[in-house]
Amino acid sequence: MAINYWAVLVAALSMFLLGGLWYSPVLFGGVWMRANQLTEKDLEDGNPAKIYGVSFLFSLIMSANLAAFLSGPETDMAWGATAGFLAGFGWVALGIGMVSLFERRPFSYMLVNGAYMTVAFTLMGLILGAWR
């Protein structure tokens, strides 16, 4: 298996940073908060170090997992992005959608979270495929 661990780290960081932007007021934070019936006060609760630390750890594990799938010699930037898209949309976004249906979540919840995962996995795959 040919895995570039620096690429894994950068790809994980890209997912983490994209999430910060995606769920901020600049992009879809307001839609996401309404879909979850959250207030600003709700977001202040909890342990931020734990939330962000575990989130980055999960991003790192997902990046390493995708890198293992992309470890073959035929992987390039195009295949990495394609595989990332297929994983992000075909597995993660649709999985979120399926669970959301049973949880009676609004369509906006499925769309914001599913699109984030699709874009994040596509970006991770692009980085992993390009940085061989």
Coordinates of C-alpha atoms in Angstrom, one line a residue:
M1 CA 0.0 0.0 0.0
A2 CA 1.3 3.4 -1.0
I3 CA 0.0 5.9 1.5
N4 CA 1.4 9.4 1.9
Y5 CA 0.8 10.1 5.6
W6 CA 1.4 13.9 5.1
A7 CA -1.3 13.8 2.5
V8 CA -3.6 12.0 5.0
L9 CA -2.9 14.7 7.6
V10 CA -3.5 17.6 5.1
A11 CA -6.7 15.9 3.7
A12 CA -8.0 15.5 7.3
L13 CA -7.2 19.1 8.0
S14 CA -9.1 20.2 4.8
M15 CA -12.2 18.4 6.0
F16 CA -11.9 19.9 9.4
L17 CA -11.4 23.5 8.1
L18 CA -14.1 23.1 5.4
G19 CA -16.5 22.1 8.2
G20 CA -15.6 25.2 10.1
L21 CA -16.5 27.3 7.1
W22 CA -19.5 25.2 6.0
Y23 CA -21.3 25.4 9.4
S24 CA -20.4 29.1 10.0
P25 CA -22.7 32.0 9.4
V26 CA -20.8 32.7 6.2
L27 CA -22.2 29.6 4.5
F28 CA -24.8 27.3 6.0
G29 CA -24.6 27.8 9.7
G30 CA -28.0 29.5 9.9
V31 CA -29.8 26.8 7.9
W32 CA -28.1 24.1 9.9
M33 CA -29.1 25.7 13.2
R34 CA -32.7 26.1 12.1
A35 CA -32.8 22.5 10.9
N36 CA -31.6 21.3 14.3
Q37 CA -33.6 23.8 16.3
L38 CA -30.5 25.1 17.9
T39 CA -29.8 28.6 19.3
E40 CA -26.5 30.4 19.8
K41 CA -26.7 29.5 23.5
D42 CA -27.0 25.8 22.6
L43 CA -23.7 26.0 20.7
E44 CA -22.0 27.4 23.8
D45 CA -22.8 24.3 25.8
G46 CA -20.4 21.4 26.0
N47 CA -16.6 21.1 25.9
P48 CA -15.2 22.8 22.8
A49 CA -11.8 21.1 23.2
K50 CA -13.4 17.7 23.2
I51 CA -15.8 18.5 20.4
Y52 CA -13.1 19.9 18.1
G53 CA -10.5 17.4 19.2
V54 CA -12.7 14.3 18.5
S55 CA -14.0 15.8 15.3
F56 CA -10.4 16.2 14.0
L57 CA -9.6 12.7 15.1
F58 CA -12.6 11.4 13.2
S59 CA -11.5 13.4 10.1
L60 CA -8.0 11.9 10.4
I61 CA -9.5 8.3 10.6
M62 CA -11.8 9.0 7.6
S63 CA -8.8 10.4 5.6
A64 CA -6.6 7.4 6.4
N65 CA -9.5 5.1 5.5
L66 CA -10.0 6.8 2.1
A67 CA -6.2 6.8 1.6
A68 CA -6.2 3.0 2.0
F69 CA -8.9 2.7 -0.7
L70 CA -6.8 4.9 -2.9
S71 CA -3.4 3.3 -2.3
G72 CA -3.2 1.5 -5.6
P73 CA -0.7 2.7 -8.3
E74 CA -3.4 3.8 -10.7
T75 CA -4.6 6.5 -8.3
D76 CA -4.2 10.1 -9.6
M77 CA -5.9 13.4 -8.8
A78 CA -8.9 12.6 -11.0
W79 CA -9.6 9.2 -9.6
G80 CA -9.0 10.4 -6.0
A81 CA -11.6 13.2 -6.5
T82 CA -14.0 10.7 -8.1
A83 CA -13.6 8.1 -5.4
G84 CA -14.0 10.8 -2.8
F85 CA -17.2 12.0 -4.4
L86 CA -18.5 8.4 -4.7
A87 CA -17.8 7.8 -1.0
G88 CA -19.1 11.1 0.2
F89 CA -22.3 11.1 -1.8
G90 CA -22.9 7.4 -2.3
W91 CA -22.2 6.2 1.2
V92 CA -22.1 9.1 3.6
A93 CA -24.7 11.6 2.3
L94 CA -27.2 8.9 1.4
G95 CA -26.6 7.3 4.8
I96 CA -27.3 10.6 6.5
G97 CA -30.4 10.9 4.3
M98 CA -31.7 7.5 5.3
V99 CA -31.2 8.0 9.0
S100 CA -32.7 11.5 8.7
L101 CA -35.9 10.2 7.2
F102 CA -36.4 7.9 10.2
E103 CA -35.5 10.7 12.6
R104 CA -38.0 12.9 10.8
R105 CA -35.4 15.5 10.2
P106 CA -36.1 18.3 7.7
F107 CA -34.8 18.1 4.1
S108 CA -32.5 21.1 4.8
Y109 CA -30.8 19.0 7.5
M110 CA -30.1 16.2 5.0
L111 CA -29.0 18.7 2.3
V112 CA -26.6 20.7 4.4
N113 CA -24.9 17.7 6.1
G114 CA -24.9 15.5 3.0
A115 CA -23.5 18.2 0.8
Y116 CA -20.8 18.9 3.3
M117 CA -19.7 15.3 3.5
T118 CA -19.8 15.0 -0.3
V119 CA -17.7 18.1 -0.8
A120 CA -15.3 17.2 2.1
F121 CA -14.7 13.7 0.8
T122 CA -14.2 14.9 -2.8
L123 CA -11.6 17.4 -1.5
M124 CA -9.9 14.7 0.6
G125 CA -9.8 12.4 -2.4
L126 CA -8.4 15.1 -4.6
I127 CA -5.6 15.8 -2.1
L128 CA -4.8 12.1 -1.6
G129 CA -4.8 11.4 -5.3
A130 CA -2.7 14.4 -6.2
W131 CA -0.1 14.0 -3.4
R132 CA 1.2 10.6 -4.1

